[in-house]
Short mmCIF file of C-alpha atoms in Angstrom, two decimals:
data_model
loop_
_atom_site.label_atom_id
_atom_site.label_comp_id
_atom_site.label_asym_id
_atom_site.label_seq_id
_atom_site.Cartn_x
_atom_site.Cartn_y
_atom_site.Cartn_z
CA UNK A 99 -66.89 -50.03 -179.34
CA UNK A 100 -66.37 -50.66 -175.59
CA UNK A 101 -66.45 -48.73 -172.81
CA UNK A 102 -62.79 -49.49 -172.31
CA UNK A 103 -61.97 -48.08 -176.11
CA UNK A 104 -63.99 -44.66 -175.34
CA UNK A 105 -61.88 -44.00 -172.27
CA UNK A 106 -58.88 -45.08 -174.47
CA UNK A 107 -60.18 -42.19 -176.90
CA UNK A 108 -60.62 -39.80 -173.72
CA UNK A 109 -56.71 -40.93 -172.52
CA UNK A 110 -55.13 -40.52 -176.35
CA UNK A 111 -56.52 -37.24 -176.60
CA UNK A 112 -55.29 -36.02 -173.73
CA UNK A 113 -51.97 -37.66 -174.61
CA UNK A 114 -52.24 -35.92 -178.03
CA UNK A 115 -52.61 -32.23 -176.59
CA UNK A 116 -49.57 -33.02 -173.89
CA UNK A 117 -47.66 -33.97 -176.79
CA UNK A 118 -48.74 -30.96 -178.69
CA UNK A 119 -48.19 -28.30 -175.41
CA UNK A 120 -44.17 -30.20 -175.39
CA UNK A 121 -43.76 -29.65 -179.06
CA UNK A 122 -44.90 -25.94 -178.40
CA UNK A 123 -42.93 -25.62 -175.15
CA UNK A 124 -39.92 -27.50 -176.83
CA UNK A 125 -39.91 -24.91 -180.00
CA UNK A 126 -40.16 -21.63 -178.00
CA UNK A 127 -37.46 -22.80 -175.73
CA UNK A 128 -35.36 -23.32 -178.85
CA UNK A 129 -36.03 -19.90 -180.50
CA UNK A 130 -35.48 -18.33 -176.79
CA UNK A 131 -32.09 -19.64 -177.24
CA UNK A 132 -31.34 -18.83 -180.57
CA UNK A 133 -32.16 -15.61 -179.91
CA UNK A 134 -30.57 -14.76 -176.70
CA UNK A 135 -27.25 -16.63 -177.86
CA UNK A 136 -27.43 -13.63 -180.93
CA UNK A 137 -29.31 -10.95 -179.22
CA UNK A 138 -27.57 -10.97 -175.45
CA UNK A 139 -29.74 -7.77 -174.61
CA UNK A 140 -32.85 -9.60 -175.28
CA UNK A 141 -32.69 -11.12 -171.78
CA UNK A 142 -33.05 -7.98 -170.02
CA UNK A 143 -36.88 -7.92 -170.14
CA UNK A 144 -36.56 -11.10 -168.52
CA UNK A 145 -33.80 -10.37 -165.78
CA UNK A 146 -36.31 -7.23 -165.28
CA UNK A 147 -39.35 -9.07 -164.44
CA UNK A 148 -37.21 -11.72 -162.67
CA UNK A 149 -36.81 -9.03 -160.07
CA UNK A 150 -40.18 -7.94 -158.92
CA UNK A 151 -41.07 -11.41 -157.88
CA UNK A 152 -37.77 -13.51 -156.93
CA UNK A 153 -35.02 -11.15 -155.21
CA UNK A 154 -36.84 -9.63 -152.81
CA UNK A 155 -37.51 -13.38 -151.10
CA UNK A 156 -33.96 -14.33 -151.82
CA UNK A 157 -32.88 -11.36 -150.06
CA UNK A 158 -34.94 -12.33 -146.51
CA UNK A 159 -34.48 -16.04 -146.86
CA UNK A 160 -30.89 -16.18 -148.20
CA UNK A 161 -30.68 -14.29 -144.34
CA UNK A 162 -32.32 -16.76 -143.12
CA UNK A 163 -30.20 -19.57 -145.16
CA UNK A 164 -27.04 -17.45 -143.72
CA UNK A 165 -28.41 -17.75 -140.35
CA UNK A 166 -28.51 -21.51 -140.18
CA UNK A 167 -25.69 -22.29 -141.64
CA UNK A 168 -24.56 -19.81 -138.61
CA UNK A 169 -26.46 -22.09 -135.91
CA UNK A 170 -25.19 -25.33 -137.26
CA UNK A 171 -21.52 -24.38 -136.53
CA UNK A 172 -22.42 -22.58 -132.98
CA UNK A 173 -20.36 -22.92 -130.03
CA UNK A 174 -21.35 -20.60 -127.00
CA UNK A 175 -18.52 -18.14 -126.12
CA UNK A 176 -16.87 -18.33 -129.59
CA UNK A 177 -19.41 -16.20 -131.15
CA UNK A 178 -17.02 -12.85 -129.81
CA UNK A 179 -13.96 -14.37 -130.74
CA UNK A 180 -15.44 -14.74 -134.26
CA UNK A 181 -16.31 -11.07 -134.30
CA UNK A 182 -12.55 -10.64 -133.40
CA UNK A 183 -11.73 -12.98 -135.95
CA UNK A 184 -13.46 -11.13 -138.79
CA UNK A 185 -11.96 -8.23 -137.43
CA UNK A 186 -8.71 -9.19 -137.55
CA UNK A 187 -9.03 -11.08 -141.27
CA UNK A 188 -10.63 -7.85 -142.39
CA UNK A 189 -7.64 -5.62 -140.80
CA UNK A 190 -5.09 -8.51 -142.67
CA UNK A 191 -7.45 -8.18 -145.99
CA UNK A 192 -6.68 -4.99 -146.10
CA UNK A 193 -2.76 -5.27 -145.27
CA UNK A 194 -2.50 -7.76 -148.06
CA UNK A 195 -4.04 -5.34 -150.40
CA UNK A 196 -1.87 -2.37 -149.12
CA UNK A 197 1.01 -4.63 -149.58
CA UNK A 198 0.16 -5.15 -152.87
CA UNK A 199 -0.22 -2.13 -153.38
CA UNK A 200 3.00 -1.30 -152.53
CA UNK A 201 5.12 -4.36 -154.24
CA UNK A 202 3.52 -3.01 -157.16
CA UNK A 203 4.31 0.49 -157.21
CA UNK A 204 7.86 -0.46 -156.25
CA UNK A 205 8.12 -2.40 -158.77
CA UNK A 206 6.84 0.10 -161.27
CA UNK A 207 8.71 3.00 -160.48
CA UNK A 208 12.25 0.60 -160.49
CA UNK A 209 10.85 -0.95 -164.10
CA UNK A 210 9.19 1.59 -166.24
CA UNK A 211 8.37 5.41 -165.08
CA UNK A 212 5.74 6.14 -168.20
CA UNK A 213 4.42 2.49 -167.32
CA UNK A 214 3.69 3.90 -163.75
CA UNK A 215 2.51 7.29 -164.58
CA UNK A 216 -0.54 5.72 -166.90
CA UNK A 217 -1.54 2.67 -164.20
CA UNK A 218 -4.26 3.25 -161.80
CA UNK A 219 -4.63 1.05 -158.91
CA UNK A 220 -7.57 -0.39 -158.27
CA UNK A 221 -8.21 1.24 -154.36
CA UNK A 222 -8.79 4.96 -156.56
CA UNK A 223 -11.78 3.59 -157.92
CA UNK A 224 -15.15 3.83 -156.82
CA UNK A 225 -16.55 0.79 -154.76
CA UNK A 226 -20.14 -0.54 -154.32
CA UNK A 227 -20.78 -3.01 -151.10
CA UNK A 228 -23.01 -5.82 -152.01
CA UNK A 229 -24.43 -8.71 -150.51
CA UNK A 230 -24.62 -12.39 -151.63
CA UNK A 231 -28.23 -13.35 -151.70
CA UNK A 232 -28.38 -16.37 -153.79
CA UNK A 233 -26.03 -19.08 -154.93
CA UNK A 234 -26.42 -21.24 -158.50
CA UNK A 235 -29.34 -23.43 -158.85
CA UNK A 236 -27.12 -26.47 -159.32
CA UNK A 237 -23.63 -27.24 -159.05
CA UNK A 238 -21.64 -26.90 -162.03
CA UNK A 239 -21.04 -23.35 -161.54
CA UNK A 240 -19.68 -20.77 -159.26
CA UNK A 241 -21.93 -18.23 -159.99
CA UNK A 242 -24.04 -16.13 -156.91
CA UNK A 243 -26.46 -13.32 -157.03
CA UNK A 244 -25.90 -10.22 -155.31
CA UNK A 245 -28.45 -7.70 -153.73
CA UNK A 246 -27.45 -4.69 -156.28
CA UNK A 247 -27.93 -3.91 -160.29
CA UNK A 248 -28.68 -1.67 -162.57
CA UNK A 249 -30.87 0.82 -160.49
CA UNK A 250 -27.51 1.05 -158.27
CA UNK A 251 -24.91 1.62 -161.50
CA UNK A 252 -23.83 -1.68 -161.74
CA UNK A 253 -23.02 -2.92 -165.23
CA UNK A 254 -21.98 -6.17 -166.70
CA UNK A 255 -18.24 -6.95 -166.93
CA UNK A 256 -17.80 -4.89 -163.73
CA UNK A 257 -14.78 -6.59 -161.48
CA UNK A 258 -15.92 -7.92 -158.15
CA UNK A 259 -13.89 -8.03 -155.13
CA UNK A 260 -13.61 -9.35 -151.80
CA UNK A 261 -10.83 -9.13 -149.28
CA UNK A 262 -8.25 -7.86 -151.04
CA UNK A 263 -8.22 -10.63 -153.89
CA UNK A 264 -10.22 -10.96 -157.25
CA UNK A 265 -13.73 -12.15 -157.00
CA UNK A 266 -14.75 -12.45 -160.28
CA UNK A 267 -17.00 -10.09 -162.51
CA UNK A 268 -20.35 -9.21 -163.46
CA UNK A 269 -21.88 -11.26 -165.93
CA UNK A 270 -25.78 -10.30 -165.92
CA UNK A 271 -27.52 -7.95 -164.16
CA UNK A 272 -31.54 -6.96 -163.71
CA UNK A 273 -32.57 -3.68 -162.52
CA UNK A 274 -31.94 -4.27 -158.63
CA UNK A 275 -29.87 -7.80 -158.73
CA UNK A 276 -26.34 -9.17 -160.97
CA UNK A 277 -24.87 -12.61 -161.09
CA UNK A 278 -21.40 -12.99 -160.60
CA UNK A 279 -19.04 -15.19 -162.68
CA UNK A 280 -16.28 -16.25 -160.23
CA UNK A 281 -12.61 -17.06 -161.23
CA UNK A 282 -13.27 -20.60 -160.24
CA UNK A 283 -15.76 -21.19 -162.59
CA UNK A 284 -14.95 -22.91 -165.11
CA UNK A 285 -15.53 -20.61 -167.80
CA UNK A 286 -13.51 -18.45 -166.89
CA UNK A 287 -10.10 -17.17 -168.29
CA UNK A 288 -8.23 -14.36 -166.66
CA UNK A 289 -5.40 -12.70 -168.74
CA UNK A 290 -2.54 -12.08 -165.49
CA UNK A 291 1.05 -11.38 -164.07
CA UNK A 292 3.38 -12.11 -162.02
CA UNK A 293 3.75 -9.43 -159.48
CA UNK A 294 7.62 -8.42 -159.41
CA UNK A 295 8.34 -10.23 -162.65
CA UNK A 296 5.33 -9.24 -165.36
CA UNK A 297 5.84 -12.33 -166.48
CA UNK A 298 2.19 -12.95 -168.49
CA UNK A 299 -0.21 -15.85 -167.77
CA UNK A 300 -3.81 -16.91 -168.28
CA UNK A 301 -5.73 -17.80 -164.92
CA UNK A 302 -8.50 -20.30 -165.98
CA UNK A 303 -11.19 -21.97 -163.27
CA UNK A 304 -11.79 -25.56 -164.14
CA UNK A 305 -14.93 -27.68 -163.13
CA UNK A 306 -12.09 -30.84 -162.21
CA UNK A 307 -10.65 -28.42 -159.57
CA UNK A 308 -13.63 -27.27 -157.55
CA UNK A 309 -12.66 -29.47 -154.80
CA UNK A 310 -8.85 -28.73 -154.36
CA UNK A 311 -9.94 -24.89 -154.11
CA UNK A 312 -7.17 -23.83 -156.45
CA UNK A 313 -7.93 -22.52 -160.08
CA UNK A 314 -5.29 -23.41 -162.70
CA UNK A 315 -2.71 -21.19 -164.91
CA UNK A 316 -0.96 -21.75 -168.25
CA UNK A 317 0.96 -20.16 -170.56
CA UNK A 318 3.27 -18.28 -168.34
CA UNK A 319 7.01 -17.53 -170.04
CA UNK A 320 9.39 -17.77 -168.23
CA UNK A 321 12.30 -18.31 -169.77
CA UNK A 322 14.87 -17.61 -166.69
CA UNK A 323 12.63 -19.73 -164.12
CA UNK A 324 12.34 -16.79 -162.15
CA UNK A 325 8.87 -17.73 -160.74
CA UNK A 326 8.33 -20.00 -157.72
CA UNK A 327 5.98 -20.62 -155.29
CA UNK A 328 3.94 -18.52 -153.64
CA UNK A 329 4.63 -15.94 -156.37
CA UNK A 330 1.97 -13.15 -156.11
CA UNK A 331 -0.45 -13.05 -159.52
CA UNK A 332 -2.61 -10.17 -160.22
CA UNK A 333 -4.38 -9.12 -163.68
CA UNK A 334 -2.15 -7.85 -165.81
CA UNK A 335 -2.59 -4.72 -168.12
CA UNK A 336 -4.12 -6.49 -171.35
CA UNK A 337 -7.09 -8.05 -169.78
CA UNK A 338 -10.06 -7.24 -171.80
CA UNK A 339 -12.43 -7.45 -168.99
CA UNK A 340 -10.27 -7.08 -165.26
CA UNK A 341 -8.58 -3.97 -164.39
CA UNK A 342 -5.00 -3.80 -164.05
CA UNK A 343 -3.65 -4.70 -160.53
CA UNK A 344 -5.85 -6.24 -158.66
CA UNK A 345 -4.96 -9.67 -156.30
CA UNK A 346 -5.68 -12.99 -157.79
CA UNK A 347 -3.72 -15.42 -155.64
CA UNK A 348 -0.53 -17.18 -154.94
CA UNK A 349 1.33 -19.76 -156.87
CA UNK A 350 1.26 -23.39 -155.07
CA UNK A 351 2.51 -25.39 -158.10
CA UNK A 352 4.07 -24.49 -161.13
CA UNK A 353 5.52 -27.24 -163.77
CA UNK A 354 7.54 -26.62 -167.52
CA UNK A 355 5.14 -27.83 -170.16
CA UNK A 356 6.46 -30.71 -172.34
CA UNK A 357 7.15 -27.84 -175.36
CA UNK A 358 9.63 -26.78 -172.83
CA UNK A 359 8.75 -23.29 -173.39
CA UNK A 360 5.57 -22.63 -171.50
CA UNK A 361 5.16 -23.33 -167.55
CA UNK A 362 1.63 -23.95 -166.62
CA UNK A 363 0.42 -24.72 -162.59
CA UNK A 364 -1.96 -23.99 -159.87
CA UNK A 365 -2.92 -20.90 -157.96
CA UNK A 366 -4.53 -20.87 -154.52
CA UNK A 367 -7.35 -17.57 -154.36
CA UNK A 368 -6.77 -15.00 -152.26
CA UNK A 369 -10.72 -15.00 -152.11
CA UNK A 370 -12.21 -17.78 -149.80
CA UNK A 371 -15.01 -18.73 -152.14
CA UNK A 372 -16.79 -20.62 -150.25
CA UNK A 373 -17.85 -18.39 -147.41
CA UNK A 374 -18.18 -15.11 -149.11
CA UNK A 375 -20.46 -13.00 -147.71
CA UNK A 376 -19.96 -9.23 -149.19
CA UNK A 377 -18.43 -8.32 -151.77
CA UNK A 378 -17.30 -5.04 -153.58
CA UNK A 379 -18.13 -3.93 -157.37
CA UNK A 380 -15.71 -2.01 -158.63
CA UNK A 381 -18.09 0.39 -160.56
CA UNK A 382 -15.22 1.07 -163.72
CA UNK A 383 -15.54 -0.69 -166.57
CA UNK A 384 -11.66 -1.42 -168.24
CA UNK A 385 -12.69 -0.18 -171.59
CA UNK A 386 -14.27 3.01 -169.95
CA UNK A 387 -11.09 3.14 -168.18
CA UNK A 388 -8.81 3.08 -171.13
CA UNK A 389 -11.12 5.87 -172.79
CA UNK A 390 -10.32 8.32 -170.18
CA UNK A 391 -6.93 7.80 -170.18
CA UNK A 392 -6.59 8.77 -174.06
CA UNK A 393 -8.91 11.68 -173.15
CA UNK A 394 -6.23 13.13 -170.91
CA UNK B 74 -63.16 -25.12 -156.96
CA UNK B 75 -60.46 -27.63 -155.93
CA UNK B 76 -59.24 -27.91 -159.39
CA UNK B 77 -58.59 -23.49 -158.99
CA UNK B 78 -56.59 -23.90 -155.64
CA UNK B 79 -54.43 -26.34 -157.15
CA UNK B 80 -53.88 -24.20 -159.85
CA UNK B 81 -52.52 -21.33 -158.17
CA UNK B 82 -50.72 -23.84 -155.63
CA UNK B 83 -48.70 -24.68 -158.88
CA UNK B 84 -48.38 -21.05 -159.97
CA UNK B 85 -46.75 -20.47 -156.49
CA UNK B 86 -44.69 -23.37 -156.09
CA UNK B 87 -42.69 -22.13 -159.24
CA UNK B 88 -40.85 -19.22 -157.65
CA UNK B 89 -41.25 -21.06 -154.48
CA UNK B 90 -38.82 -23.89 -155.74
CA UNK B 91 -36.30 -21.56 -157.15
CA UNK B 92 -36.03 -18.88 -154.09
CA UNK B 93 -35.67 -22.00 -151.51
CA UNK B 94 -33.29 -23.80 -154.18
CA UNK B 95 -31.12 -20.77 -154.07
CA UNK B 96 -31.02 -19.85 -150.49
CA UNK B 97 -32.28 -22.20 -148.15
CA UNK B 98 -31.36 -25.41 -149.19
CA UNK B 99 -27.86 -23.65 -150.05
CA UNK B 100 -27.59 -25.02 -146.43
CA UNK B 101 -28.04 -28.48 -146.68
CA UNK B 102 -24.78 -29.05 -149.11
CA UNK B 103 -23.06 -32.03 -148.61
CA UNK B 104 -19.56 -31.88 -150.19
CA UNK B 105 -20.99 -29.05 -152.10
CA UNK B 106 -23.43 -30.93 -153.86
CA UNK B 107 -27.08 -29.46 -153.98
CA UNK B 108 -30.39 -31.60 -154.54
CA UNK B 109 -32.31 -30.40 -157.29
CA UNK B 110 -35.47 -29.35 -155.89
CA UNK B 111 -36.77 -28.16 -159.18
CA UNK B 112 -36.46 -31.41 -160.74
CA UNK B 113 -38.34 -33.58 -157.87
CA UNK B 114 -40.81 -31.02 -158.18
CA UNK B 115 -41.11 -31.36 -162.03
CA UNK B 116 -41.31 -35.31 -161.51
CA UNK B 117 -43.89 -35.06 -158.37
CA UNK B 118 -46.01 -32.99 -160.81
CA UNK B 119 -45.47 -35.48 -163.70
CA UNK B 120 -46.43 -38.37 -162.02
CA UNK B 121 -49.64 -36.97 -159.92
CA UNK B 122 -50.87 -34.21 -162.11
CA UNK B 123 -49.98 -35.16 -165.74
CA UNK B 124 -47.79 -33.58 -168.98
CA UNK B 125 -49.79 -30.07 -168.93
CA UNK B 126 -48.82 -29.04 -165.06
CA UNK B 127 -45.35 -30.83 -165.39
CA UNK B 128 -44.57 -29.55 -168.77
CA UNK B 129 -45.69 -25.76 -167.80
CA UNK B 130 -43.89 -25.59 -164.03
CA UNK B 131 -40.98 -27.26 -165.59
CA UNK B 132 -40.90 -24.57 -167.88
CA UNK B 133 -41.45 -21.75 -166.17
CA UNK B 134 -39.04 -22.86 -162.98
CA UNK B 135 -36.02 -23.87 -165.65
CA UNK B 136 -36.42 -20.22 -167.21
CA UNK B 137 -35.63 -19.28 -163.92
CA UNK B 138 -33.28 -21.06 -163.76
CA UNK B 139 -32.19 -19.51 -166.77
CA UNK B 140 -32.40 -15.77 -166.25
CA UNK B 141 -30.30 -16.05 -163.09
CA UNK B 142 -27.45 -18.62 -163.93
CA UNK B 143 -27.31 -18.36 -167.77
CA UNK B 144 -26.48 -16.49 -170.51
CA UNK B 145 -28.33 -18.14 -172.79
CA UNK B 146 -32.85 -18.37 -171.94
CA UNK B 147 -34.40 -21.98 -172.84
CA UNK B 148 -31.74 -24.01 -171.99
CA UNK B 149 -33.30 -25.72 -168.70
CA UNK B 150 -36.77 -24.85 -169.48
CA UNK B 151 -36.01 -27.18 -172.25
CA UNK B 152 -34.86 -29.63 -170.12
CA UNK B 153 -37.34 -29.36 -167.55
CA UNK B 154 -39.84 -29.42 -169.44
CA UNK B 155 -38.71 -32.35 -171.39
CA UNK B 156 -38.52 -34.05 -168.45
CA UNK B 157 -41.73 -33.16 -167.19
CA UNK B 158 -43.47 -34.58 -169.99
CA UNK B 159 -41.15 -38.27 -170.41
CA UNK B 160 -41.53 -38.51 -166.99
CA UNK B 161 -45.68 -38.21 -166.86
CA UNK B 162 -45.76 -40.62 -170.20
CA UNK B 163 -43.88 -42.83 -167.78
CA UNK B 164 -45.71 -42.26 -165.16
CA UNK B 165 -48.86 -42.63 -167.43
CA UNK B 166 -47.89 -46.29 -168.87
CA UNK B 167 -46.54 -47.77 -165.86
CA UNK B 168 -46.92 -46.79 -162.64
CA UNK B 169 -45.93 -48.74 -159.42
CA UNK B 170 -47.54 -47.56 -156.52
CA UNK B 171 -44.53 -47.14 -154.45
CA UNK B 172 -42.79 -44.27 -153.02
CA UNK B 173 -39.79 -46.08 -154.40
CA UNK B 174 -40.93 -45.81 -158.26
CA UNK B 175 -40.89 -41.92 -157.83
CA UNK B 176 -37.74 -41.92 -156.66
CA UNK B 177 -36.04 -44.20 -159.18
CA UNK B 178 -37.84 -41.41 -161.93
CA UNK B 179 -36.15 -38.57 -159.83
CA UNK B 180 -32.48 -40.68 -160.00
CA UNK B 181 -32.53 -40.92 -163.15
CA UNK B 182 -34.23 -37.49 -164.38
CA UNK B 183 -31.28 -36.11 -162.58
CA UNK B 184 -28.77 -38.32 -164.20
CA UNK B 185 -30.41 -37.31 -167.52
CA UNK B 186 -29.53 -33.71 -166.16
CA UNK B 187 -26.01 -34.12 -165.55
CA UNK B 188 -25.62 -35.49 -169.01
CA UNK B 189 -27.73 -33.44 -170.93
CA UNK B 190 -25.71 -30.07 -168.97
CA UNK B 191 -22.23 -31.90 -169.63
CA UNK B 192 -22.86 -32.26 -173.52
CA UNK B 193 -23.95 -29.15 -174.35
CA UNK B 194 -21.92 -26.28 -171.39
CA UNK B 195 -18.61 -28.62 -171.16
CA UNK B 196 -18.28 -30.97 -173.99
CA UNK B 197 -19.06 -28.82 -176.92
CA UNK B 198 -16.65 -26.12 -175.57
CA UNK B 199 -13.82 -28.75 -175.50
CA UNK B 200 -13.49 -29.02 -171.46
CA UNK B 201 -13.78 -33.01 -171.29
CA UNK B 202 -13.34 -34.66 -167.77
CA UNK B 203 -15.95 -37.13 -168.31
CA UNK B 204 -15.09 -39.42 -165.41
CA UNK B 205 -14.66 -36.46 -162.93
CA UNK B 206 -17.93 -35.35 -164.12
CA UNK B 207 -19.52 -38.41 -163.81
CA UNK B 208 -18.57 -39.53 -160.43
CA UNK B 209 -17.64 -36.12 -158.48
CA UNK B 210 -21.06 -34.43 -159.81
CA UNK B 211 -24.04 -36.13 -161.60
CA UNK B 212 -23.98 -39.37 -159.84
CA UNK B 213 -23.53 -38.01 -156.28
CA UNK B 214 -26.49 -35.09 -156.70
CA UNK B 215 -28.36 -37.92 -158.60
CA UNK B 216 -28.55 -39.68 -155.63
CA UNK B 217 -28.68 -37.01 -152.98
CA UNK B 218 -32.01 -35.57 -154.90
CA UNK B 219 -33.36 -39.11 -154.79
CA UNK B 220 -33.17 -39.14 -151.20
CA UNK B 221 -34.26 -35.65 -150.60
CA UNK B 222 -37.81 -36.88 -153.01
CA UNK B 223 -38.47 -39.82 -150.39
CA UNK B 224 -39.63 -36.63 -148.33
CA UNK B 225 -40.68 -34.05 -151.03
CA UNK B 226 -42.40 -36.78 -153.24
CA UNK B 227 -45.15 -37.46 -150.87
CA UNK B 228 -45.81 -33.82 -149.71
CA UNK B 229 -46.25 -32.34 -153.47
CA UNK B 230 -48.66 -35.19 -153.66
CA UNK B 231 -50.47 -33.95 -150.84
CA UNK B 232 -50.71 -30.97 -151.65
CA UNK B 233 -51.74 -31.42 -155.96
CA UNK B 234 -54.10 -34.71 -154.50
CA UNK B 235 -54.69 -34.72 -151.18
CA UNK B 236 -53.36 -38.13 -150.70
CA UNK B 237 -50.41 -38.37 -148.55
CA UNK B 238 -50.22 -41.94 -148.42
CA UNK B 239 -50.00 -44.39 -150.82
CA UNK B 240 -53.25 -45.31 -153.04
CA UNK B 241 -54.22 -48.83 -151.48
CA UNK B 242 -56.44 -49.75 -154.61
CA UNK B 243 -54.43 -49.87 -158.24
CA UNK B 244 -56.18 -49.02 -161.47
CA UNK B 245 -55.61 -52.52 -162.96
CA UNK B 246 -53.68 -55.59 -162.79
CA UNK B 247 -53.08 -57.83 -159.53
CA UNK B 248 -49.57 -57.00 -158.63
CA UNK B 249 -48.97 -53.46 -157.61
CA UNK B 250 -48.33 -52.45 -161.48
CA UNK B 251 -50.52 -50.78 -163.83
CA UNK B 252 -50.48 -50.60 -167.35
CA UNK B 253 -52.79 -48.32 -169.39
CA UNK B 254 -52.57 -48.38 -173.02
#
């Protein structure tokens, strides 16, 4: 009729085919979700292509990202005593994982012989060095890429470390990147011990404790309160997904649960998470690793 | 001709977004809260380009999203594109020529966010801290990625429009709102 109606026409067409393109858009997403929550492998193709085009940019500019954050806390002189620094944290990394090391296989060979004969600790295994390129997107998880994948043997449920203590593990990798799951993150559950007791206990990461940098345990028995503070935990033997052995962190809190039979708490990382820079894959999968021990 | 460069400009400023979300602006935490950069992107687009380029970047920059942070493909595409296209109906039936109307979209896009991600990857698996939720995450990035749009806002509009400052003329009515429908 008008002018005004014919550009009305114009606008609600346009309007129609948006509406269409979101209904389109809206109904792929879905089925893309469907089918990856069913088919898990069917995001490879994806975290394939993903790689030609993103991590080679994330590599140079998470440098670049690295290197600021490096100017904005920059002081002169201190730059040496840093390098010291690291030197020294990296010489105590290692200690702490020697020590361990050594609680460990005292404590073995005064418990259980057999037990000791069929453990492996975790410095026989083969390590990869990787580097963080690329944090999560947004902040509800504790997730990071790192600068190695498939082409370089990585595989997921690999365990990550990083000084000495538990990083996390491997929880999707393309051909030359992987994301990492960290223990913090809060869907995580690690199945643990207490180092010198065995007492069990499941390590979960919870969003609420981000900020106090601690991750949270329950389920620990301990019938003779034999654990305290600063307790040593490491993963225990019938983790699904973490090899036997390896450093989680140190009991700051520990409380009886109201059924009186259970003792749940907090554990501080050994892992700073916040600064990490490399890390190491442990390239042994536990399920590979119980395979070759019925071999033998 | 101007129509193709803007094109590719949005082809580009998908991986764009995501590599400088990941690493760069990994920098700029405050109290370990990140902007989303995506999402002022998706809303810049929405409100100067329209539903087709916000709906498709959206997409294409959550799936990215996706592939690297989730285990499960379409589940911010979905809401980035959703988003995209809300936020250009807004844009399309009232739009108040003010770098402060953007912004408001981008607060509240973001809130939309936080709920949307607390629902389905903490709520349905039983992990309820609401509150903490609430007032430790979504409200404090909510705001942070409102401020960082004051700045972003105005440059994806100069790059998608060419304007950089803000229209002096409005479509219609005498105040600075317009309503088209």
């Amino acid at each position: 009729m008008s002018p005004r109606f014919e550009k009305n026409r114009e606008e609600r067409k346009a309007v129609f085919s948006a509406q269409l393109l979101m209904v389109i858009t809206g109904v792929l997403c879905v089925i893309l979700m469907i089918v990856t929550f069913n088919v898990p492998s069917f995001i490879e193709p994806f975290a394939d292509a993903a790689d030609l085009v993103i991590v080679p940019f994330q590599e140079g500019l998470g440098r670049v990202g690295k290197a600021l954050v490096r100017v904005t806390d920059y002081f002169g002189d201190i730059e040496e005593l840093r390098e010291e620094n690291r030197q020294l944290k990296n010489e105590i990394a290692s200690l702490i994982e020697d020590k361990t090391q050594l609680q460990e296989k005292n404590y073995s060979l005064r418990r259980l012989e057999d037990l000791y004969e069929t453990q492996r600790e975790y410095s026989q295994y083969e390590k990869l060095s990787a580097s963080v390129i690329a944090k999560d997107s947004g902040n509800w998880y504790h997730s990071f890429i790192i600068n190695k994948g498939e082409a370089d043997g990585i595989r997921k449920d690999m365990n990550v470390m990083a000084a000495g203590g538990l990083v996390g593990r491997i929880s999707q990798t393309g051909r030359r990147w992987a994301r990492v799951e960290a223990i913090i993150d809060d869907n995580s559950n690690v199945s643990s011990m207490i180092l010198g007791s065995g007492e069990n206990l499941i390590v979960s990461g919870s969003l609420k404790l981000y900020d106090t940098g601690s991750i949270a345990f329950s389920q620990l028995f301990d019938a003779a309160g034999n654990v305290k503070n600063g307790d040593k935990v490491i993963t225990s033997n019938i983790s699904d997904k973490y090899l036997p052995g390896i450093l989680i962190g140190y009991i700051n809190m520990i409380e009886k649960d109201p059924n009186n039979i259970t003792s749940s708490g907090y554990i501080t990382p050994a892992v700073d998470f916040e600064h990490l820079d490399t890390v190491l894959v442990i390239l042994e999968i536990k399920q590979q690793a119980e395979y070759e021990e019925t071999d033998e | 001709m101007m129509k193709a460069a803007r094109i590719i400009a949005a082809i580009l400023i998908v991986p764009a977004a995501y590599i400088l979300q990941t690493t760069l602006f990994q920098a700029i935490r405050i109290g370990s809260i990140i902007p989303d950069v995506i999402l002022v992107i998706t809303v810049a687009l929405a409100l100067t380009k329209g539903e087709v380029y916000a709906i498709l970047t959206g997409f294409f920059m959550g799936l990215l999203c996706d592939i690297f942070s989730m285990d499960l493909i379409g589940f911010y595409a979905l809401f980035y594109s959703l988003a995209g296209f809300f936020c250009a109906r807004l844009g399309r039936n009232l739009y108040i020529d003010d770098l402060k109307f953007p912004a408001a979209v981008v607060f509240f896009a973001d809130l939309a966010k936080g709920i949307y991600g607390y629902v389905f990857l903490f709520l349905l698996q039983n992990h309820i801290f609401t509150g903490t939720f609430l007032v430790r995450y979504s409200i404090p990035e909510a705001v942070y990625t409102m401020l960082v749009s004051l700045v972003l806002y105005p440059l994806v509009r100069l790059l998608f429009t060419g304007v950089l400052k803000d229209r002096t003329e409005t479509p219609k009515g005498d105040n600075n709102i317009a309503s088209i429908s």
